PDB file of C-alpha atoms in Angstrom:
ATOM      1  CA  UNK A 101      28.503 -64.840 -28.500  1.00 53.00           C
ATOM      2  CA  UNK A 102      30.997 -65.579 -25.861  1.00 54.00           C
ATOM      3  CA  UNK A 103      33.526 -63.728 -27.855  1.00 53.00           C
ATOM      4  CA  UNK A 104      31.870 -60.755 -27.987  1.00 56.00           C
ATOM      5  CA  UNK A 105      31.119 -61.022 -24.061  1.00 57.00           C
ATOM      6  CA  UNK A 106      34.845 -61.420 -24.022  1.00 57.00           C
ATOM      7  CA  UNK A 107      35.759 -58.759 -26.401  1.00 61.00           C
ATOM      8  CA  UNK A 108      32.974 -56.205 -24.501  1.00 59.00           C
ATOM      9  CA  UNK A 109      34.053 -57.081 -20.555  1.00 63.00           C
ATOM     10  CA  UNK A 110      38.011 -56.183 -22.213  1.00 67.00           C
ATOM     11  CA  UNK A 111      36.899 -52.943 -23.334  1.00 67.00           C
ATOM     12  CA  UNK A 112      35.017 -52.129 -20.357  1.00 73.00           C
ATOM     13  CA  UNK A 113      38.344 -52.960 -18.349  1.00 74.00           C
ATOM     14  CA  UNK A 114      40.349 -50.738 -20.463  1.00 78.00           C
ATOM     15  CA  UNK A 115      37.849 -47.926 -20.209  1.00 76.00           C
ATOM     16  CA  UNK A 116      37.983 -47.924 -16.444  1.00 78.00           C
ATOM     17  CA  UNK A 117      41.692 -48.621 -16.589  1.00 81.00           C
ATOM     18  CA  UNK A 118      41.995 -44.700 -18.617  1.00 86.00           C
ATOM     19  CA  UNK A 119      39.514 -43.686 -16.489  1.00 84.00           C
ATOM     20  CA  UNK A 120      40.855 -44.417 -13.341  1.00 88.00           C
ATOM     21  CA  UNK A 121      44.359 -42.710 -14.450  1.00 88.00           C
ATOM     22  CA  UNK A 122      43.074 -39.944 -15.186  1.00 91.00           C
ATOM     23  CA  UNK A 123      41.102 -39.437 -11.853  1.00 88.00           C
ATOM     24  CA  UNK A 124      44.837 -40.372 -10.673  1.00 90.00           C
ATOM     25  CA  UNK A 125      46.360 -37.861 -12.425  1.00 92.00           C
ATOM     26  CA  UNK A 126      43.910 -35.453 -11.256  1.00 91.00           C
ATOM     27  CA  UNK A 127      44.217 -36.335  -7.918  1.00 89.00           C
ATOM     28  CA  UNK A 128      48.373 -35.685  -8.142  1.00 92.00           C
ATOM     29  CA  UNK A 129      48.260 -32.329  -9.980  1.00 91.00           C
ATOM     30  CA  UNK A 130      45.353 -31.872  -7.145  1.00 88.00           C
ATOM     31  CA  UNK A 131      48.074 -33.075  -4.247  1.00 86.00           C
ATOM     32  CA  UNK A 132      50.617 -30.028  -5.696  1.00 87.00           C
ATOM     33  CA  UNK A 133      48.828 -27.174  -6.205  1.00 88.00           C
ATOM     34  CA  UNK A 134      47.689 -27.798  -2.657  1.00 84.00           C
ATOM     35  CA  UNK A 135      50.908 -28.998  -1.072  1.00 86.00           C
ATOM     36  CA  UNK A 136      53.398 -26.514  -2.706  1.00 86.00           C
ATOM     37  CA  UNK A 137      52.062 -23.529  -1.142  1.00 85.00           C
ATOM     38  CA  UNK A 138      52.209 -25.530   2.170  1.00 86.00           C
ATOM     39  CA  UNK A 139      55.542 -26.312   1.789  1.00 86.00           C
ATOM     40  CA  UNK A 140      56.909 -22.879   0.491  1.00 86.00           C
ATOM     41  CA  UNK A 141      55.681 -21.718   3.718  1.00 87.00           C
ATOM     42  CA  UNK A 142      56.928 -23.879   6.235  1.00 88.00           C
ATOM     43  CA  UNK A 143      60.220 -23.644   4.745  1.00 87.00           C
ATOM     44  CA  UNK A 144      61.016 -20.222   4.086  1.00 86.00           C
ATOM     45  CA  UNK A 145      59.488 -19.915   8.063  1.00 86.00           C
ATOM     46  CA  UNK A 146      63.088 -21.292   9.107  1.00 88.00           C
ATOM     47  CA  UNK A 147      65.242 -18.757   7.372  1.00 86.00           C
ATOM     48  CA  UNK A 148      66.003 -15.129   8.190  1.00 84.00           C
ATOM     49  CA  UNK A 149      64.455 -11.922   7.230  1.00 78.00           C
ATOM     50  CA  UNK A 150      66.579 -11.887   3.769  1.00 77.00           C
ATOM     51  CA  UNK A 151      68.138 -15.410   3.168  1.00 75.00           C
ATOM     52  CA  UNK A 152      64.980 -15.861   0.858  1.00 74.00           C
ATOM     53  CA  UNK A 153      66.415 -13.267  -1.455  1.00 72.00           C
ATOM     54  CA  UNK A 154      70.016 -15.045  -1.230  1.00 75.00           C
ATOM     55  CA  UNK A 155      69.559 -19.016  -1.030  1.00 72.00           C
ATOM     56  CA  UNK A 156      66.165 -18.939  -3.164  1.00 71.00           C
ATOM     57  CA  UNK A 157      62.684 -20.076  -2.010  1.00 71.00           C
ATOM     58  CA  UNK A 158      62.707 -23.943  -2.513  1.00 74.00           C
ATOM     59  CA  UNK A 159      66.256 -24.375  -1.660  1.00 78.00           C
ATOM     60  CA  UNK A 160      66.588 -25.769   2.446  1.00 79.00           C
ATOM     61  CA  UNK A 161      67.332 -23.216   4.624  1.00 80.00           C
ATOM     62  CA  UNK A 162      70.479 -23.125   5.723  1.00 78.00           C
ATOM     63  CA  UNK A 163      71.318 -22.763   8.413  1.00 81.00           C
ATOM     64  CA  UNK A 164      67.496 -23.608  10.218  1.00 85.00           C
ATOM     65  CA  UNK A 165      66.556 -20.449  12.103  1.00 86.00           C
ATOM     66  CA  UNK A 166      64.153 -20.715  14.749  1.00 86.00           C
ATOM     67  CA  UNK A 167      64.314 -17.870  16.785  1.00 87.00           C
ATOM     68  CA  UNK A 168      60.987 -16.816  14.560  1.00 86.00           C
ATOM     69  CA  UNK A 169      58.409 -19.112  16.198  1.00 89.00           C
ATOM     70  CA  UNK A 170      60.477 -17.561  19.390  1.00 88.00           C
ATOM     71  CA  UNK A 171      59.506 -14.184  18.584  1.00 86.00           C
ATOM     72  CA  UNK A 172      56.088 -14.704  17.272  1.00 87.00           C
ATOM     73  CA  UNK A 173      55.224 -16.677  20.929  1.00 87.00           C
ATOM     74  CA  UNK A 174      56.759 -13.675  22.617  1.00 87.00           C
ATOM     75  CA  UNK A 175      54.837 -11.131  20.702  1.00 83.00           C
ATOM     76  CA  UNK A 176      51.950 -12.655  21.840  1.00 84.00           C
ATOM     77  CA  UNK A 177      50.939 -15.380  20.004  1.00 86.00           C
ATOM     78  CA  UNK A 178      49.092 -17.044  21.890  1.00 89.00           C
ATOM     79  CA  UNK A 179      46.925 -14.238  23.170  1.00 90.00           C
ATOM     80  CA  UNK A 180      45.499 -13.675  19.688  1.00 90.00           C
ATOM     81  CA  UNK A 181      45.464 -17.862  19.531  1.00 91.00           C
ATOM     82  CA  UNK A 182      43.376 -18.340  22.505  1.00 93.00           C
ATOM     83  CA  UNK A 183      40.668 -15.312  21.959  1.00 93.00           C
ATOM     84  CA  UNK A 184      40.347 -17.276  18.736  1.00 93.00           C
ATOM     85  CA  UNK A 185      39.499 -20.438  19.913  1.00 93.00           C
ATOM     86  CA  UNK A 186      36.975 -18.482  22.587  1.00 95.00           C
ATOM     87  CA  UNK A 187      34.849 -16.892  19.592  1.00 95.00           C
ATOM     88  CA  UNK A 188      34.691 -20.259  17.755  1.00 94.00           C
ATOM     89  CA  UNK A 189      34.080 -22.616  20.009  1.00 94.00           C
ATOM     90  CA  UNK A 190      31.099 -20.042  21.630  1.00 96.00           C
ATOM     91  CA  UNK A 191      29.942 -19.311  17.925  1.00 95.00           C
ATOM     92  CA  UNK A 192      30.285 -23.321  16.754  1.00 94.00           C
ATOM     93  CA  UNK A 193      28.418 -24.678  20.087  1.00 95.00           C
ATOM     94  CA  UNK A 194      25.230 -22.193  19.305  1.00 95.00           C
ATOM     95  CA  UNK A 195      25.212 -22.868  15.293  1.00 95.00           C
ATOM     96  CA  UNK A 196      25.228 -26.415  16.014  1.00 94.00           C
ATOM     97  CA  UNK A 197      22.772 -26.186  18.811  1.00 94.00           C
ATOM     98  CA  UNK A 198      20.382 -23.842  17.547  1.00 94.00           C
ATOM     99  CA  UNK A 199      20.876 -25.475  13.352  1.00 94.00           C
ATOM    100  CA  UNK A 200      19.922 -29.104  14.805  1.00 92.00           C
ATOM    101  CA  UNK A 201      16.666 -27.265  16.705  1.00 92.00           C
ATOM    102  CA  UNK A 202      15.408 -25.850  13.446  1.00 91.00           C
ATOM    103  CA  UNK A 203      16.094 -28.654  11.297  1.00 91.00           C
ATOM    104  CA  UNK A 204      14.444 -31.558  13.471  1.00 90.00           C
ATOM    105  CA  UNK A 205      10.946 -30.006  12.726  1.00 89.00           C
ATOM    106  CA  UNK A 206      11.918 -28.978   9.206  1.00 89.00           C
ATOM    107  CA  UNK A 207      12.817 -32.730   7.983  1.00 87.00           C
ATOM    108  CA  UNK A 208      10.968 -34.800  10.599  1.00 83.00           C
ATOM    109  CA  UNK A 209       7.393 -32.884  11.053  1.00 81.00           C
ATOM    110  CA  UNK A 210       4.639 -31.275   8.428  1.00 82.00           C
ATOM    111  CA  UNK A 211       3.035 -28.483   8.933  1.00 81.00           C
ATOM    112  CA  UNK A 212       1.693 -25.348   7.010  1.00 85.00           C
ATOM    113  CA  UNK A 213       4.506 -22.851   7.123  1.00 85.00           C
ATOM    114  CA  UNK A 214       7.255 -25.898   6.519  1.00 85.00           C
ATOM    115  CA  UNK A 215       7.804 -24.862   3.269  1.00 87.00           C
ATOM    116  CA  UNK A 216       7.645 -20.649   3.437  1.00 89.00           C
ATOM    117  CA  UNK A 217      10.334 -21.361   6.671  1.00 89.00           C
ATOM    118  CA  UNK A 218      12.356 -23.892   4.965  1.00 88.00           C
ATOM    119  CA  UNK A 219      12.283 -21.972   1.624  1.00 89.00           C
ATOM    120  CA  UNK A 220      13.127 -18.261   3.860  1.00 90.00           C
ATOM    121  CA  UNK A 221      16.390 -20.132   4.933  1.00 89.00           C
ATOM    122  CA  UNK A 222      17.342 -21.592   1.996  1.00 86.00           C
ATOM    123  CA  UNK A 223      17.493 -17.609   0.469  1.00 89.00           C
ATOM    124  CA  UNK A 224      19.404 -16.492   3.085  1.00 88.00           C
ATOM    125  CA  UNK A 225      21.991 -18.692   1.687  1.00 87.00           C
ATOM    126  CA  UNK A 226      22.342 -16.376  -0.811  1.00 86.00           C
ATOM    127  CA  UNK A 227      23.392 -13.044   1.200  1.00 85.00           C
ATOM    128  CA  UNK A 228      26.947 -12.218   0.746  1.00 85.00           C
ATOM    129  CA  UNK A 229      27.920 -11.726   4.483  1.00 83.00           C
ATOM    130  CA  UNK A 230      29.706  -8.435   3.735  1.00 83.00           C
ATOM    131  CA  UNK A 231      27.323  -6.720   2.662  1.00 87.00           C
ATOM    132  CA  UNK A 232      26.085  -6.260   5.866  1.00 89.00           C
ATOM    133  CA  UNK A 233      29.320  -5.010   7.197  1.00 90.00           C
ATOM    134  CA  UNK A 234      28.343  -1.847   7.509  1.00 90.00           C
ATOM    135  CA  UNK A 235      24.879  -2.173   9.646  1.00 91.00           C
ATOM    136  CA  UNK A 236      26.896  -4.957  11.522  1.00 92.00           C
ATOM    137  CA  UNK A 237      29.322  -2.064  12.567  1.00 92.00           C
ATOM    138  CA  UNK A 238      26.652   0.660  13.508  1.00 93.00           C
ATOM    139  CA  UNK A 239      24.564  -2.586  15.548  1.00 92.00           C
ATOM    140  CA  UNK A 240      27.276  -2.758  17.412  1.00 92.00           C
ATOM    141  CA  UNK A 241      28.270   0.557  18.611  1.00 92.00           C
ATOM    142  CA  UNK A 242      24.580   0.915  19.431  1.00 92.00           C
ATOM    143  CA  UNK A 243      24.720  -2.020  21.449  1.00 92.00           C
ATOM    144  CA  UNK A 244      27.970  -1.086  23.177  1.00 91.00           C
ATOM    145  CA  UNK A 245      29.858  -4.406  21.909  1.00 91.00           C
ATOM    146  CA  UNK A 246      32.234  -2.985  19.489  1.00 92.00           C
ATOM    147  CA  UNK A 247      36.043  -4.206  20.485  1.00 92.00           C
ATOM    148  CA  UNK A 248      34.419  -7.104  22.428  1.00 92.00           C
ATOM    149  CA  UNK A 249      34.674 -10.873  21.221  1.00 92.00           C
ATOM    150  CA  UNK A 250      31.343 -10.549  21.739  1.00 92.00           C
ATOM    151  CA  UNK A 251      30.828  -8.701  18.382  1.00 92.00           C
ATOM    152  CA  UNK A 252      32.034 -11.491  16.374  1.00 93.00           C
ATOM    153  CA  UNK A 253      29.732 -14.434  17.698  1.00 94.00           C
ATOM    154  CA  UNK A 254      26.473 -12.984  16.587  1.00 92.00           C
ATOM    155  CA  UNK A 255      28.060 -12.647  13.041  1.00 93.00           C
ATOM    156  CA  UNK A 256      29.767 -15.801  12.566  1.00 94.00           C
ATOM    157  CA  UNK A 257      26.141 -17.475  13.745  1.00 94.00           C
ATOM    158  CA  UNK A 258      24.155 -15.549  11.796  1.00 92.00           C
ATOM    159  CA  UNK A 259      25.870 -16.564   8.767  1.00 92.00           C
ATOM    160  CA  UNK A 260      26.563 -20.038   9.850  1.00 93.00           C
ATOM    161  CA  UNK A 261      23.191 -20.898  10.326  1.00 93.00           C
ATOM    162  CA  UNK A 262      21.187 -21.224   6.862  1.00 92.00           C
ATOM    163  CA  UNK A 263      23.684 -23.610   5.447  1.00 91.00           C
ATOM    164  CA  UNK A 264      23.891 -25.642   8.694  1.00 92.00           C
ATOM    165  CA  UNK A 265      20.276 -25.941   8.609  1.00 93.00           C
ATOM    166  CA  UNK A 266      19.796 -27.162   4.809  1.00 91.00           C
ATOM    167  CA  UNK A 267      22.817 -29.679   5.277  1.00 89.00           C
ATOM    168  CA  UNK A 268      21.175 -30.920   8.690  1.00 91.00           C
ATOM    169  CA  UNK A 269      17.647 -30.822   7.059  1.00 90.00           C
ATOM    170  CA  UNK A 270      18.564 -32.854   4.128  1.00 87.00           C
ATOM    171  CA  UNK A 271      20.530 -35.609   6.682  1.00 87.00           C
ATOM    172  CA  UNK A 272      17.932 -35.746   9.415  1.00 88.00           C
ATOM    173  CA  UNK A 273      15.784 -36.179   6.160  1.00 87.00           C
ATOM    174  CA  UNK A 274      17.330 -39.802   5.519  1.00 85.00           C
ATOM    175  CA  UNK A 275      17.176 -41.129   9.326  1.00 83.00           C
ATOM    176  CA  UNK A 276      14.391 -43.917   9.237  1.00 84.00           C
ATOM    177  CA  UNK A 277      10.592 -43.264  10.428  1.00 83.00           C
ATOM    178  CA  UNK A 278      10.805 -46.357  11.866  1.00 83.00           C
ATOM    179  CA  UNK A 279      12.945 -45.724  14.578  1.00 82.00           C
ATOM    180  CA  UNK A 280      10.785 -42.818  15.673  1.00 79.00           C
ATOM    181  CA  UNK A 281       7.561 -44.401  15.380  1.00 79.00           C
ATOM    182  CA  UNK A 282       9.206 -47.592  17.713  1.00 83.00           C
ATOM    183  CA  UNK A 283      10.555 -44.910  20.353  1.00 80.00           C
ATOM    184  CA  UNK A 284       6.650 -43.379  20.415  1.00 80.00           C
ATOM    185  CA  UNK A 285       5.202 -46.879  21.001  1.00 80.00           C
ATOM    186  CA  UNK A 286       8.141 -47.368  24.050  1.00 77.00           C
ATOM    187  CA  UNK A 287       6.963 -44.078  25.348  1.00 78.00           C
ATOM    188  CA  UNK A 288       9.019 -41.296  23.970  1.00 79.00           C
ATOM    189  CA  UNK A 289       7.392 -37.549  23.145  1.00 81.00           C
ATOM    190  CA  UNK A 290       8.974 -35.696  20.511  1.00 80.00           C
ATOM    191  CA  UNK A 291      11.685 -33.909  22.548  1.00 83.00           C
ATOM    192  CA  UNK A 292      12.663 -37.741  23.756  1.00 84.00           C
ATOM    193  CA  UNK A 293      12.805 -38.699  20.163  1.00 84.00           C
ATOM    194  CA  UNK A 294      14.915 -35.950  19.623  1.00 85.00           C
ATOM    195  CA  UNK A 295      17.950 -36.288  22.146  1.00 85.00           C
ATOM    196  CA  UNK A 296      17.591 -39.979  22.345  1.00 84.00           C
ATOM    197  CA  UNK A 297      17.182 -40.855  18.253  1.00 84.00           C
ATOM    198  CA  UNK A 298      18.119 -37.731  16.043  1.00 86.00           C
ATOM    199  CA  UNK A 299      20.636 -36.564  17.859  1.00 87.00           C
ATOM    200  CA  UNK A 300      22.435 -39.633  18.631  1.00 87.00           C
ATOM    201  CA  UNK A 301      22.370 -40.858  14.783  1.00 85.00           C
ATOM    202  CA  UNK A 302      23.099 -36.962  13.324  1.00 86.00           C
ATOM    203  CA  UNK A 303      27.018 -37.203  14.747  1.00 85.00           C
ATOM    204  CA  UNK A 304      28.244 -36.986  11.630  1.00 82.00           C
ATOM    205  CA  UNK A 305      26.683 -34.372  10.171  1.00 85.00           C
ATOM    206  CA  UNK A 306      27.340 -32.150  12.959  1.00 89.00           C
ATOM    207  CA  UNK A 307      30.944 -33.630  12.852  1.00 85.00           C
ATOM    208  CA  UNK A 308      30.958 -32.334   9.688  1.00 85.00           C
ATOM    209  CA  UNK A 309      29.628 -29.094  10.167  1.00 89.00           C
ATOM    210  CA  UNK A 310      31.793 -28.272  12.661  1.00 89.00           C
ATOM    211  CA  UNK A 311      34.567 -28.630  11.066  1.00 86.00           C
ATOM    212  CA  UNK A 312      33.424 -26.821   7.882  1.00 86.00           C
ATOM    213  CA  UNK A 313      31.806 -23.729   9.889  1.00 91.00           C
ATOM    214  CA  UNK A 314      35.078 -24.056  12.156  1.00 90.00           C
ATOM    215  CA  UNK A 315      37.449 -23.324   9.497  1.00 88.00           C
ATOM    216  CA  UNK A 316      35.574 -20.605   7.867  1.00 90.00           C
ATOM    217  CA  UNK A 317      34.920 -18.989  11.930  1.00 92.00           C
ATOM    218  CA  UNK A 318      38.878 -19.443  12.143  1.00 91.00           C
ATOM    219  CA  UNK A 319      39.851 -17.625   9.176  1.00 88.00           C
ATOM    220  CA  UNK A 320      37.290 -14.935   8.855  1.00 90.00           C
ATOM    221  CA  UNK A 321      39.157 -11.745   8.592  1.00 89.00           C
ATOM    222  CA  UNK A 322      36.976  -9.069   7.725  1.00 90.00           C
ATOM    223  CA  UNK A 323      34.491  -8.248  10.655  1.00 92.00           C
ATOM    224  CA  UNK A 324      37.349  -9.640  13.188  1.00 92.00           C
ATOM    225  CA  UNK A 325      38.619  -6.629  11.302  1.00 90.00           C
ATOM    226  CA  UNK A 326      36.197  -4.110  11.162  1.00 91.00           C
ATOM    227  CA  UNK A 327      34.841  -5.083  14.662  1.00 92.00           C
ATOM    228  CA  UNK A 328      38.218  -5.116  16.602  1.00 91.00           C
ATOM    229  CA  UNK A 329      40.767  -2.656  16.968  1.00 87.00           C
ATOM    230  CA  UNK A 330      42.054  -3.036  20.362  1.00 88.00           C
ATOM    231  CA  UNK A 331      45.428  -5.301  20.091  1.00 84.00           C
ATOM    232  CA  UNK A 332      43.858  -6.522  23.189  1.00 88.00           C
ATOM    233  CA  UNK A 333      41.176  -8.377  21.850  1.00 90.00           C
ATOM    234  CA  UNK A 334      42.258  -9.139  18.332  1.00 90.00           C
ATOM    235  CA  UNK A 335      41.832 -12.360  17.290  1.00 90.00           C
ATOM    236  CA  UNK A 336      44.212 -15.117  15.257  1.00 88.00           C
ATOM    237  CA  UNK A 337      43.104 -13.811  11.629  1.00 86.00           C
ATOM    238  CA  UNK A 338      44.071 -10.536  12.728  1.00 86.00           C
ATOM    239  CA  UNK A 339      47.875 -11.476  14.267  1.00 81.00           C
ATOM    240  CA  UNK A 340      49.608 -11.455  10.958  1.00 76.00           C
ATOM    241  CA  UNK A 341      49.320  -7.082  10.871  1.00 72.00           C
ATOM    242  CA  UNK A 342      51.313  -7.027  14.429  1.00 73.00           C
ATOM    243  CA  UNK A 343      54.378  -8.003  12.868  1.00 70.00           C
ATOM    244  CA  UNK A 344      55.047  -6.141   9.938  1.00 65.00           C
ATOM    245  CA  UNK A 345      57.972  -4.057  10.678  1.00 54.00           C
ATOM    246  CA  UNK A 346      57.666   0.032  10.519  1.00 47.00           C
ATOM    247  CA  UNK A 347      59.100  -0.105   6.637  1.00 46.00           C
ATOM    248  CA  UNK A 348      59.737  -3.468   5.826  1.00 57.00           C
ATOM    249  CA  UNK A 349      57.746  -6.504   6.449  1.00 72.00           C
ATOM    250  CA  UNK A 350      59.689  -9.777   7.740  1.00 77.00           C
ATOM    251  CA  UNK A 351      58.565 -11.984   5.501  1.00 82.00           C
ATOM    252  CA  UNK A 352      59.725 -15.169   7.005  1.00 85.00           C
ATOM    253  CA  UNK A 353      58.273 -13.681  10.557  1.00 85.00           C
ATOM    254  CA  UNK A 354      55.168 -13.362   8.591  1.00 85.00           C
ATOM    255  CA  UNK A 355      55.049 -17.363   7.303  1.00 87.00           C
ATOM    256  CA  UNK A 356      55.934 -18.227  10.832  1.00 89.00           C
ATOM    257  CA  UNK A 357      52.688 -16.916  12.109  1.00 88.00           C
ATOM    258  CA  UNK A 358      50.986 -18.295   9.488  1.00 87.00           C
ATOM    259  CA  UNK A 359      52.328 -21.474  10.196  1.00 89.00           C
ATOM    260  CA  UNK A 360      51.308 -21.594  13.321  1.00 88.00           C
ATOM    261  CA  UNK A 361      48.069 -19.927  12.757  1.00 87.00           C
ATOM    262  CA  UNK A 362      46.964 -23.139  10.486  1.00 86.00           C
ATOM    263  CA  UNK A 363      48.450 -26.221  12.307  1.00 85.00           C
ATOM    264  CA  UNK A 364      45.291 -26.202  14.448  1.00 84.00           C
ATOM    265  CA  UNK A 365      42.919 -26.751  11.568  1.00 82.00           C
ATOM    266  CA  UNK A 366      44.758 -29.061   9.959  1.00 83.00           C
ATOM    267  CA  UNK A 367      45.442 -31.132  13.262  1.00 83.00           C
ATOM    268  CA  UNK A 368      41.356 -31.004  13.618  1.00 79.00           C
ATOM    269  CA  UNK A 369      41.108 -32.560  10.289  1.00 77.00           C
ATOM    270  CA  UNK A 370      43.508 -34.957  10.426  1.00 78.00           C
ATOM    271  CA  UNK A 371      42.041 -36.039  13.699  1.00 76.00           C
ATOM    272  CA  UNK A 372      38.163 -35.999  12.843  1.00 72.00           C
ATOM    273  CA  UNK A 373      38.717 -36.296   8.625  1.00 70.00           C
ATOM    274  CA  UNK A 374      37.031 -39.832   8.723  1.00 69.00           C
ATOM    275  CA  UNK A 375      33.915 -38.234  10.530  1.00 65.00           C
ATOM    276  CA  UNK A 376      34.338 -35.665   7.829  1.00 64.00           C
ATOM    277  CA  UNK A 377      34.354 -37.567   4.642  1.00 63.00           C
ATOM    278  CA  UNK A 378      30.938 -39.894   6.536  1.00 61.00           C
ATOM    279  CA  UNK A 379      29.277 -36.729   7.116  1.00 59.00           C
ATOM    280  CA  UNK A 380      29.120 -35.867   3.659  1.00 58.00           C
ATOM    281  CA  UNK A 381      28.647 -39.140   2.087  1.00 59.00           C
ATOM    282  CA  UNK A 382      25.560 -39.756   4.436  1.00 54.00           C
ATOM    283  CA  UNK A 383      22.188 -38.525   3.296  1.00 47.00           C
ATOM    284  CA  UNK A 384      23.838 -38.487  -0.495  1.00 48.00           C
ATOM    285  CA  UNK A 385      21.911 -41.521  -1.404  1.00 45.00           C
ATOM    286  CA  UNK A 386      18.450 -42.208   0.457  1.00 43.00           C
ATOM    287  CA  UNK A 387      17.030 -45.593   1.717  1.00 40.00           C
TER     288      UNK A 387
END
């Protein structure tokens, strides 16, 4: 018998063993297909317009050229950077405001439209936001806010908002009863128990929306498009058409502004990835 236990605990070992390679292995060919692109573009940033075509793509430039991050913060860079971080820090403070006011009632309270409200939201998951380009455009003219950063908030809200309320529904979902029901008995009303229990213990999750909805805010690029043609208010996404050359585009130029037009994101989530990888871990298994 205590063979076999012997013989059974060595093949689970070598089971997990293989099975932990291969997740390894995963993991690697994971690591390149994300961190080649990365590279290829931060390199070939440094070269001029055609050493690409003479030295080759993965080769080290030579020599380093950075008059190109010279130009690109001449052009204007930061302009387009800075109306950027205007639209998504406006847009991220409202979906995160507004998602954790819908989904405190929706996971912590019952009542007889819970489930219509909660299900409505849910389906507008499903909406592809372009669709609605077009009505988005003619809204705006109407409302005189077409060429204004202005245009983009309501948008990038709009479509923020049904996923940022199931995510925060399902984590608000897991916070104890307990804790609520001992706040009521110390005096607390339900708009207490919200900014002094929910909202304290909910960092996470909003951590981690943030940081989802901010990337997807930072890189939208077709309404930015469609809504803004004034080089004056043209956001980040948008920066990369101002410096293609009248009949050939300056490719490095290009990678240069896209190089800079990505270190903020991943900066954020180097900075905040622990809150990040808690945020999505908590609520995945209850009690």
């Amino acid at each position: 018998m205590a063979v076999q236990d012997a013989n059974n605990n060595s093949k689970s070992k070598t089971q997990s063993r293989i099975a932990w390679a291969i997740a390894f292995l995963f993991a690697i060919l994971q690591l390149l297909i994300t961190l080649i692109p990365f590279v290829f573009m931060i390199m070939n940033s440094f070269r001029k317009q055609f050493d690409m075509l003479q030295q080759g793509v993965f080769h080290l430039p030579d020599p380093w050229f950075f008059d190109n991050y010279g130009t690109v913060v001449k052009a204007g860079f930061f302009g387009y950077f800075f109306r950027s971080v205007i639209v998504v820090a406006i847009s991220l403070a409202l979906t995160l405001i507004i998602s954790a006011f819908a989904a405190y009632p929706l996971s912590r309270m019952r009542f007889k439209l819970r489930a219509f409200i909660y299900g409505g939201i849910v389906a507008c998951m499903s909406v592809p936001m372009h669709v609605t380009l077009i009505p988005i455009f003619d809204m705006t003219q109407k409302m005189h806010l077409y060429n204004t950063l202005l245009s983009l908030i309501g948008p990038y809200v709009t479509f923020a908002l049904p996923m940022s309320v199931f995510i925060l529904t399902a984590f608000m979902t897991t916070i104890p009863k307990e804790l609520e029901e001992a706040a009521e008995i110390d005096g607390c009303n339900k708009y207490k128990n919200f900014f002094s229990v929910i909202l304290p213990l909910s960092k996470s999750g909003l951590s981690t929306l943030a940081i989802y909805n901010g990337v997807s805010m930072w890189n939208e690029f077709a309404f930015a498009n469609t809504l803004l043609t004034d080089p004056k208010v043209k956001t980040l996404p948008l920066a990369l058409g101002q410096f293609k050359g009248e009949h050939a585009m300056d490719i490095p130029l290009s990678l240069s502004v896209l190089t800079l037009s990505v270190a903020p994101m991943i900066i954020l989530f180097i900075v905040f990835q622990d809150k990040l990888v808690k945020g999505m871990m908590a609520g995945a298994v209850k009690g």
